[in-house]
Amino acid sequence: MRIATAVLVTALTVTAARAEQASDRYAPEAGSVTGIVAPQQATARRHMVVAAHPLAARAGLEVLDAGGSAVDALVATQMVLGLVEPQSSGLGGGGFLLHYAAANGGVTSLDGRETAPAAATPDMFLGTDGQPLPFFTAVVGGRSVGTPATLRLMVEAHRRFGRLAFTDLLKPAIRLAENGFPVSPRLADLIAAEGERLKHDPVTAAYFFDAAGAPLRAGATLRNPAYADTLRRISDGGEDVFYRGEIAADIVAKVMADPVNPGRLSASDLENYTVIEREPVCNTVFAVEVCGMGLPSSGGIATLQILGLVEPWGIEHMSPQAPETWRLIGDASRLAFADRERWLADPAFVRAPVAGLLATGYLSLRAKLLDGPNAMPEVTPGQPAFDDGALWPMPPAGVTPELPSTTQVVIRDDAGDMLSYTGTIENGFGSRLMVRGFLLNNELTDFSFAPTGKDGAPVANRVEGGKRPRSSMAPTLVLRDGVPVLAIGSPGGSRIIGFVAQALIAHLAWKKPVAEIVAMPHLLNRFGPFEVEAGTAATALVPGLQALGYRVEVQELNSGLAAIAVTPAGLEGAADPRREGAVLGR
Ligand code: GLY
């Protein structure tokens, strides 16, 4: 499956460097961490793609250069990401797409979320003692696998917004899977850090470890003929070969026959999977319209709440260097997370007061709670209005670990179509099960492990058959006068909300360019300690935050922000310097 050599690194370095010369206003620096030189900041006039790996961005750029649409480029980019960044997203996972169509000015959001098998039950993440399972006991194996959704999402997005033949969009990934690609330093580090968990499935182990059982090193050439074969079958037979044929059978067999942790997936779960068009959630803040993904993602709603809570306090006049500024953002985030935990889950199963949570009157009331010099001593969920006018009881808080994961792509094409896509297989390497060259997700652990609160009342985000687990993914488009001026998003589990909200505040209120907003140090509050990014200037704020009454934890905060701004001078793109992403454009 692989040959250890670093020769390809040099070849790709040269090719990628040539491919992006036209776009590089800034110095091409940080992309070189992959061994493949590609800029993490660039400008362009016509089109641009930002993705988590230079080879994926290059596949997207080639499609845009060939006259493809933003969605065409996304399909090619996602198929390559599933190969070169297999720990984050792929055919075995799902995602959310927020898309602006220049032809009619419409913003569409598509929900390609993995779904609980029909046989899933609320108690499936409880142990024999009735307590929530330890996270990795639940994750590793078949139990955590939801119905894969990525391919259906790509096909549906392409049906609506594609220009080139779908089969052509698979070719870059097929080529790379057959010829091989260099294992990136990040992938190598993550394989080594995973260790034994990646050996749960012998197929996964054989792919990520050498014959002596050592983890693949950075620079080793990795081939994936099984993935190439899967893509060729899809190319020849369409999505049905994945959702009905032999591939579906193999997915189901892998999940159900897991010797340690079998799951609940059936052939009919795959056959019946559908992508759902959702109403995007949009609010006007800082004189622009910010649109995000609605439920089952909490990402858009929570992000909009944070923005709506800090705006009345004049955050644009406050300094990013002052603890008081972060008190405001941190407590706004605590308020948003309090609401999120109680109210938000798959709307097909739970009454969720989405409009109420984003209503001006509700946000004004909640914003008043931010008055005062110190950290709020106690933060509780609010009582937003429901569409039917009734006061429905508040569900109890659940138990949802939500560790960091996921990938982010933003694209703008020649016609002005623009998209933000967040894709995932949930935790790094998902369920650790591999089928036909791709990893299966562990998305079901985005449900609450505990189905009920202490009083026995059901948690909104409990597991139920056919339900979509609550997400934090926050693909975002910002529009001025109905036209997009920014596409942004990030991986990071439930930290996504803070990463995206902070970047939006920095761009919209503090007028910082995208290159700065993806790189600035993070300070997050998810209804717990104030998390401050280690090794950054933000640590200077720790004593000030402690004096305001916060418990502070200094730690790595590994966002993977990707952003494209449309400015009067053209397109400005930026990839998070904490990861290996790249910006390519013309
Ligand atoms: N699994 C990451 C998310 O959906 O937020």
XYZ file of C-alpha atoms and ligand atoms in Angstrom:
591
model
C 0.000 0.000 0.000
C 2.959 2.342 0.469
C 6.620 2.848 -0.177
C 8.662 4.943 2.262
C 10.319 7.687 0.249
C 10.440 11.428 0.394
C 11.095 12.013 -3.318
C 7.501 13.000 -4.007
C 7.723 15.789 -1.442
C 10.206 17.642 -3.616
C 8.204 17.078 -6.785
C 5.039 18.372 -5.158
C 6.889 21.311 -3.667
C 7.854 22.497 -7.112
C 4.461 21.852 -8.697
C 2.467 23.459 -5.916
C 4.769 26.465 -5.806
C 4.251 27.026 -9.537
C 0.519 26.499 -9.296
C 0.014 29.290 -6.834
C 2.529 31.911 -7.927
C -0.198 34.099 -9.338
C -1.987 34.389 -6.034
C 0.816 35.045 -3.630
C 0.949 38.587 -2.364
C 2.236 37.566 1.035
C 5.373 35.520 1.618
C 4.702 31.804 1.018
C 5.712 30.574 4.433
C 3.751 28.348 6.705
C 2.372 25.888 4.120
C 5.876 24.498 4.018
C 5.199 22.640 7.287
C 3.652 19.954 5.087
C 6.822 19.686 3.027
C 4.769 21.135 0.172
C 5.224 24.856 -0.264
C 1.915 26.676 -0.444
C 0.932 29.976 1.089
C -1.309 30.334 4.103
C -2.151 33.914 3.134
C -2.745 35.088 -0.420
C -4.710 37.433 -2.623
C -6.363 36.742 -5.940
C -8.656 38.484 -8.409
C -10.937 35.764 -9.799
C -11.212 32.670 -7.695
C -9.772 31.102 -4.565
C -9.838 28.004 -2.384
C -8.686 27.579 1.207
C -8.436 24.031 2.534
C -6.666 22.133 5.289
C -3.990 20.593 3.055
C -2.074 22.017 0.069
C -2.884 19.029 -2.158
C -6.594 19.416 -1.448
C -6.445 23.143 -2.152
C -4.549 22.418 -5.356
C -7.256 20.006 -6.521
C -9.839 22.719 -5.900
C -7.758 25.327 -7.726
C -7.366 23.080 -10.776
C -11.136 22.743 -10.958
C -11.646 26.505 -10.648
C -8.978 27.086 -13.316
C -10.891 24.715 -15.605
C -14.031 26.855 -15.246
C -15.616 24.807 -12.496
C -18.020 26.231 -9.939
C -17.302 26.630 -6.241
C -19.178 23.385 -5.579
C -17.236 21.579 -8.311
C -14.048 22.679 -6.560
C -15.457 21.580 -3.204
C -16.124 18.054 -4.488
C -12.547 17.694 -5.747
C -11.163 19.241 -2.553
C -13.203 17.015 -0.225
C -12.260 13.857 -2.125
C -8.565 14.733 -1.732
C -9.007 15.722 1.922
C -10.467 12.263 2.568
C -7.129 10.887 1.357
C -4.479 13.299 2.660
C -6.249 14.383 5.865
C -8.124 11.123 6.540
C -8.329 11.776 10.274
C -10.686 14.727 9.800
C -13.262 14.085 7.080
C -14.174 11.843 4.169
C -16.642 9.458 2.574
C -17.283 7.846 5.957
C -18.438 11.116 7.529
C -20.689 14.087 6.903
C -20.799 17.864 6.750
C -22.711 21.088 6.380
C -22.606 23.390 3.367
C -23.515 27.058 3.255
C -23.658 28.273 -0.356
C -24.251 31.615 -2.046
C -25.372 31.459 -5.674
C -24.472 34.625 -7.576
C -27.062 33.823 -10.262
C -30.015 34.459 -7.946
C -28.448 35.865 -4.784
C -29.732 32.937 -2.754
C -28.064 31.457 0.319
C -28.715 27.729 0.640
C -27.689 25.487 3.478
C -27.487 21.733 3.031
C -27.458 19.351 5.972
C -25.326 16.296 5.221
C -25.145 15.214 8.847
C -24.551 11.571 9.683
C -27.674 10.060 11.173
C -28.354 7.598 13.971
C -29.297 4.165 12.662
C -32.993 3.294 12.984
C -32.016 0.766 15.654
C -30.223 3.337 17.834
C -31.600 3.788 21.361
C -31.227 6.510 24.030
C -29.262 4.219 26.352
C -26.682 3.057 23.823
C -23.856 5.068 25.388
C -24.560 3.947 28.947
C -22.558 1.174 30.556
C -23.993 -1.790 32.421
C -23.824 0.395 35.568
C -26.174 2.907 33.941
C -23.431 5.559 33.792
C -22.144 7.243 30.603
C -19.374 5.194 28.985
C -15.828 6.569 28.970
C -15.430 8.573 25.736
C -13.076 6.258 23.856
C -14.927 3.122 24.989
C -17.908 4.582 23.167
C -15.968 5.902 20.173
C -13.675 3.103 19.046
C -15.556 0.441 17.096
C -18.954 0.131 15.468
C -21.182 1.562 18.205
C -20.459 5.215 17.421
C -20.924 5.000 13.635
C -23.736 7.023 12.103
C -24.939 6.672 8.512
C -22.217 8.213 6.317
C -23.427 11.290 4.472
C -20.562 13.037 2.700
C -21.091 11.498 -0.736
C -24.824 12.219 -0.777
C -24.052 15.813 0.249
C -21.466 16.222 -2.508
C -23.828 14.734 -5.102
C -26.751 16.896 -3.993
C -24.663 20.087 -3.905
C -23.291 19.235 -7.339
C -26.770 18.529 -8.722
C -27.801 22.054 -7.684
C -24.648 24.078 -8.221
C -22.190 21.964 -10.244
C -20.927 22.853 -13.711
C -18.356 20.175 -14.597
C -18.946 16.411 -14.778
C -18.978 14.837 -11.295
C -16.741 12.013 -12.502
C -14.010 14.491 -13.491
C -14.036 15.910 -9.980
C -13.000 12.545 -8.545
C -9.926 12.275 -10.755
C -7.417 14.278 -8.675
C -8.119 12.087 -5.636
C -7.956 8.875 -7.689
C -4.625 9.965 -9.166
C -3.151 10.810 -5.773
C -4.484 7.651 -4.148
C -2.848 5.540 -6.853
C 0.434 7.440 -7.195
C 0.826 8.179 -3.504
C 1.204 11.324 -1.445
C 3.628 12.339 1.303
C 2.359 11.817 4.841
C 2.270 15.284 6.372
C 3.943 16.070 9.698
C 0.538 16.667 11.275
C -0.844 13.330 10.110
C 2.339 11.544 11.238
C 2.143 13.188 14.678
C -1.510 12.254 15.059
C -0.903 8.625 14.048
C 1.914 8.382 16.588
C -0.189 10.025 19.293
C -3.101 7.644 18.648
C -0.989 4.528 19.110
C -2.964 1.444 20.121
C -6.417 2.924 19.427
C -5.567 2.919 15.718
C -4.845 -0.806 15.944
C -8.404 -1.721 16.965
C -9.164 -2.510 13.321
C -6.435 -4.500 11.511
C -7.310 -2.726 8.240
C -6.726 0.678 9.843
C -3.541 -0.568 11.491
C -2.166 -1.900 8.210
C -2.762 1.464 6.588
C -1.234 3.738 9.241
C 1.567 1.517 10.580
C 4.429 -0.244 8.813
C 5.036 -3.987 8.830
C 7.030 -3.688 12.057
C 4.122 -1.887 13.731
C 5.762 1.562 13.689
C 3.612 4.602 12.869
C 4.122 6.144 9.428
C 6.670 8.932 9.412
C 6.276 12.366 7.880
C 7.406 12.298 4.275
C 6.643 8.606 3.753
C 4.704 8.051 0.558
C 1.295 6.614 1.255
C -0.791 4.935 -1.435
C -4.418 4.011 -1.039
C -5.534 1.752 -3.904
C -8.678 0.796 -1.982
C -9.766 4.467 -1.904
C -8.942 4.830 -5.616
C -11.075 1.759 -6.308
C -13.969 3.172 -4.255
C -13.845 6.446 -6.178
C -13.651 4.630 -9.520
C -16.724 2.592 -8.608
C -18.566 5.775 -7.669
C -17.374 7.316 -10.915
C -18.738 4.364 -12.906
C -21.887 3.619 -10.941
C -22.878 6.816 -9.161
C -23.788 7.244 -5.510
C -25.906 4.077 -5.477
C -22.819 1.872 -5.504
C -21.972 3.425 -2.163
C -25.448 3.548 -0.609
C -26.884 0.269 -1.932
C -24.195 -1.959 -3.386
C -21.135 -3.803 -2.181
C -19.665 -0.742 -0.502
C -22.786 -0.329 1.639
C -22.635 -4.011 2.512
C -18.992 -3.682 3.573
C -19.742 -0.636 5.741
C -22.593 -2.411 7.486
C -20.551 -5.590 7.969
C -17.653 -3.635 9.471
C -19.905 -1.844 11.942
C -22.020 -4.834 12.928
C -19.218 -7.391 13.130
C -16.926 -5.296 15.294
C -15.611 -7.913 17.725
C -15.417 -5.554 20.721
C -17.933 -2.784 20.163
C -20.564 -3.701 17.532
C -22.927 -1.036 16.224
C -26.485 -0.735 14.925
C -26.144 0.257 11.251
C -28.237 -1.510 8.597
C -28.395 -1.536 4.799
C -31.675 0.376 4.921
C -30.059 3.175 6.971
C -27.669 3.746 4.099
C -30.282 3.298 1.392
C -32.640 5.794 3.029
C -30.125 8.510 3.866
C -31.179 11.942 2.580
C -29.551 15.355 2.515
C -31.863 18.026 3.928
C -32.050 21.613 2.756
C -32.340 23.812 5.851
C -33.228 27.438 6.342
C -29.898 29.197 7.067
C -29.909 31.189 10.312
C -29.141 34.846 9.618
C -29.039 38.002 11.739
C -27.876 41.553 11.123
C -24.915 42.473 13.305
C -22.238 45.145 12.856
C -24.215 46.419 9.826
C -23.812 43.188 7.841
C -25.861 40.020 7.535
C -24.193 37.010 9.121
C -25.577 33.648 7.976
C -24.796 30.297 9.529
C -25.947 26.694 9.572
C -29.139 25.938 11.427
C -30.012 22.839 13.424
C -28.930 20.117 13.847
C -25.847 22.285 14.139
C -25.798 24.617 17.091
C -22.852 26.409 15.482
C -24.711 29.120 13.585
C -27.185 29.855 16.376
C -24.570 30.061 19.141
C -22.232 32.192 17.015
C -25.031 34.617 16.169
C -26.033 34.786 19.823
C -22.490 35.697 20.893
C -22.280 38.443 18.239
C -25.722 39.748 19.148
C -24.852 39.827 22.861
C -21.577 41.748 22.550
C -22.629 44.251 19.883
C -24.822 46.413 22.185
C -21.844 46.858 24.530
C -19.794 48.696 21.902
C -17.206 45.959 21.496
C -15.826 47.769 18.446
C -14.469 50.455 20.803
C -12.908 47.950 23.197
C -9.331 46.724 23.062
C -8.479 43.093 22.253
C -5.713 43.487 24.826
C -8.064 44.265 27.752
C -9.405 41.579 30.140
C -12.718 43.491 30.223
C -13.182 42.836 26.496
C -12.766 39.120 27.050
C -15.057 39.212 30.077
C -17.749 40.429 27.702
C -17.008 37.872 24.970
C -16.470 35.076 27.498
C -19.718 35.679 29.366
C -21.647 36.135 26.102
C -20.275 32.742 25.139
C -21.301 31.257 28.506
C -24.844 32.535 27.949
C -24.921 31.068 24.431
C -23.568 27.706 25.608
C -26.137 27.600 28.421
C -28.956 27.954 25.874
C -27.318 25.564 23.442
C -27.005 22.776 25.984
C -30.673 22.823 26.923
C -32.586 23.803 23.826
C -30.735 22.689 20.726
C -30.989 19.324 18.965
C -32.342 17.795 15.754
C -35.553 19.750 15.003
C -37.246 16.640 13.625
C -37.247 15.251 17.172
C -37.188 18.258 19.492
C -39.059 21.566 19.624
C -36.232 24.096 19.406
C -36.949 27.827 19.813
C -34.485 28.917 17.109
C -36.216 32.171 16.148
C -36.754 32.934 19.838
C -33.079 32.447 20.662
C -32.082 34.904 17.928
C -34.877 37.458 18.432
C -33.723 41.033 19.100
C -35.850 41.295 22.248
C -34.469 38.057 23.711
C -30.861 38.945 22.921
C -31.329 42.433 24.437
C -32.613 40.902 27.660
C -29.744 38.432 27.801
C -27.200 41.171 26.913
C -28.299 43.134 30.001
C -26.936 40.241 32.103
C -23.457 41.221 30.900
C -23.586 44.470 32.891
C -21.112 44.758 35.742
C -17.379 44.658 36.165
C -16.791 40.981 36.988
C -17.460 37.497 35.628
C -21.124 36.568 35.982
C -21.286 34.503 39.179
C -23.885 32.182 37.712
C -25.029 31.620 34.139
C -28.320 29.907 33.406
C -30.218 29.212 30.185
C -32.898 31.681 29.119
C -36.557 31.138 28.309
C -36.911 32.112 24.651
C -40.247 32.289 22.868
C -41.411 29.316 20.817
C -42.978 29.771 17.401
C -46.304 28.416 18.696
C -46.344 30.893 21.603
C -46.353 28.117 24.212
C -43.862 27.962 27.081
C -42.408 24.513 26.626
C -40.471 23.059 29.565
C -36.709 23.368 29.474
C -34.973 20.016 28.945
C -32.122 19.117 31.318
C -28.429 19.398 30.422
C -26.852 16.382 28.742
C -23.390 14.822 28.738
C -21.658 15.331 25.375
C -17.828 15.157 25.371
C -17.242 16.699 21.870
C -13.477 16.494 21.468
C -11.735 18.573 18.740
C -11.913 17.279 15.155
C -13.085 18.177 11.631
C -11.998 20.177 8.512
C -12.894 23.506 6.911
C -13.051 24.596 3.245
C -13.962 28.009 1.828
C -14.175 28.718 -1.906
C -15.132 31.530 -4.232
C -15.459 30.989 -7.997
C -15.290 33.222 -11.095
C -19.050 33.713 -11.186
C -19.117 34.960 -7.595
C -20.539 31.793 -6.049
C -19.093 31.450 -2.572
C -19.253 28.665 -0.026
C -18.235 27.656 3.430
C -18.186 23.919 4.120
C -17.332 22.132 7.347
C -16.837 18.380 7.042
C -16.080 15.770 9.669
C -15.772 12.193 10.754
C -16.030 13.577 14.342
C -13.074 12.661 16.569
C -9.608 12.364 14.959
C -9.719 9.111 12.892
C -13.438 8.744 13.700
C -14.439 5.285 14.917
C -10.984 4.012 13.857
C -12.749 1.563 11.513
C -11.616 1.561 7.895
C -13.597 0.290 4.924
C -12.438 0.373 1.304
C -9.842 3.049 1.933
C -11.803 5.476 4.114
C -12.469 5.815 7.840
C -15.949 5.564 9.336
C -17.227 8.352 11.564
C -17.968 8.261 15.285
C -20.603 10.983 14.937
C -23.072 9.304 17.309
C -20.896 10.376 20.242
C -21.990 13.953 19.441
C -25.259 12.906 21.101
C -25.576 13.177 24.862
C -24.390 9.935 26.454
C -26.909 10.495 29.252
C -30.467 10.292 27.848
C -32.098 11.962 30.841
C -31.333 14.569 33.478
C -31.254 13.890 37.210
C -35.028 14.358 37.393
C -35.571 11.754 34.663
C -36.662 14.307 32.050
C -35.317 13.601 28.536
C -32.266 15.508 27.295
C -32.922 17.259 23.948
C -29.783 15.820 22.320
C -30.349 12.218 23.467
C -29.812 9.395 20.979
C -32.882 8.315 18.984
C -33.201 6.195 15.873
C -33.028 8.327 12.699
C -31.982 11.457 14.627
C -29.056 13.709 13.668
C -26.579 14.423 16.472
C -26.190 18.053 17.496
C -23.133 19.648 15.928
C -21.027 22.722 16.666
C -19.897 23.174 13.076
C -20.286 26.766 11.995
C -19.750 27.355 8.278
C -20.499 31.060 7.930
C -21.133 33.581 5.157
C -21.198 37.328 5.791
C -23.175 39.434 3.299
C -23.236 43.165 2.716
C -26.173 44.402 0.651
C -26.989 40.782 -0.150
C -23.545 39.960 -1.551
C -20.993 37.844 0.346
C -17.943 39.644 1.694
C -16.588 36.846 3.887
C -16.679 33.062 4.053
C -15.253 31.480 7.188
C -15.333 28.423 9.433
C -13.130 26.153 11.531
C -12.720 22.651 12.885
C -12.460 22.167 16.658
C -15.483 20.344 18.140
C -17.478 22.596 20.437
C -14.596 25.107 20.383
C -15.594 25.867 16.777
C -18.204 28.278 18.100
C -15.653 30.358 19.998
C -13.077 30.229 17.196
C -15.569 31.500 14.611
C -17.252 34.049 16.885
C -13.890 35.508 17.905
C -12.714 35.742 14.280
C -15.984 37.422 13.278
C -15.711 39.967 16.102
C -12.104 40.701 15.109
C -13.060 41.176 11.442
C -16.395 42.944 11.763
C -15.844 45.033 14.918
C -12.070 45.504 15.010
C -11.675 45.593 11.213
C -8.787 43.135 11.206
C -7.900 41.435 7.897
C -8.435 37.715 7.469
C -4.714 36.963 7.813
C -4.854 38.368 11.340
C -8.166 36.915 12.449
C -7.164 33.320 11.696
C -3.871 33.738 13.545
C -4.818 35.754 16.623
C -4.494 33.991 19.986
C -7.642 32.326 21.273
C -9.559 32.971 24.480
C -12.651 30.777 24.801
C -15.339 30.083 27.320
C -17.627 27.108 26.793
C -19.537 27.367 30.083
C -16.538 26.173 32.051
C -13.058 27.529 32.642
C -11.733 30.401 30.530
C -9.459 28.642 28.036
C -6.436 30.722 27.035
C -4.137 29.654 24.217
C -0.745 28.504 25.484
C 2.413 30.040 24.092
C 0.684 33.189 22.844
C 0.347 36.818 23.894
C -3.092 35.938 25.282
C -1.437 34.455 28.366
C -0.688 38.050 29.473
C -4.441 38.338 30.107
C -4.521 35.435 32.579
C -4.001 37.484 35.796
C -6.617 40.002 34.639
C -9.175 37.276 33.907
C -8.482 35.616 37.246
C -8.992 38.961 38.980
C -12.401 39.199 37.281
C -13.358 35.895 38.886
C -12.642 33.282 36.194
C -10.984 29.931 36.577
C -8.420 29.968 33.764
C -6.830 27.054 31.917
C -3.877 27.725 29.619
C -3.769 25.118 26.866
C -3.308 24.447 23.163
C -6.304 25.660 21.191
C -5.837 24.079 17.811
C -8.257 25.868 15.517
C -8.119 25.380 11.757
C -9.779 28.581 10.588
C -10.126 29.179 6.868
C -11.386 32.467 5.460
C -11.829 34.372 2.218
C -12.718 38.071 2.295
C -14.023 39.860 -0.778
C -12.470 43.342 -0.649
C -12.490 46.237 -3.132
C -8.940 45.144 -4.075
C -9.939 41.512 -4.697
C -9.978 38.253 -2.755
C -7.935 37.850 0.423
C -7.572 34.344 1.787
C -6.051 32.940 4.948
C -5.509 29.510 6.442
C -4.890 28.999 10.140
C -1.137 28.884 10.840
C -1.777 26.292 13.568
C -2.405 23.656 10.874
C -1.216 22.748 7.390
C -3.845 24.524 5.304
C -3.214 26.433 2.108
C -4.691 29.312 0.122
C -4.568 29.070 -3.656
C -6.152 31.402 -6.179
C -5.856 33.361 -9.412
N -18.262 16.472 15.156
C -17.990 17.845 15.217
C -19.234 18.654 15.208
O -20.189 18.235 14.588
O -19.287 19.691 15.805
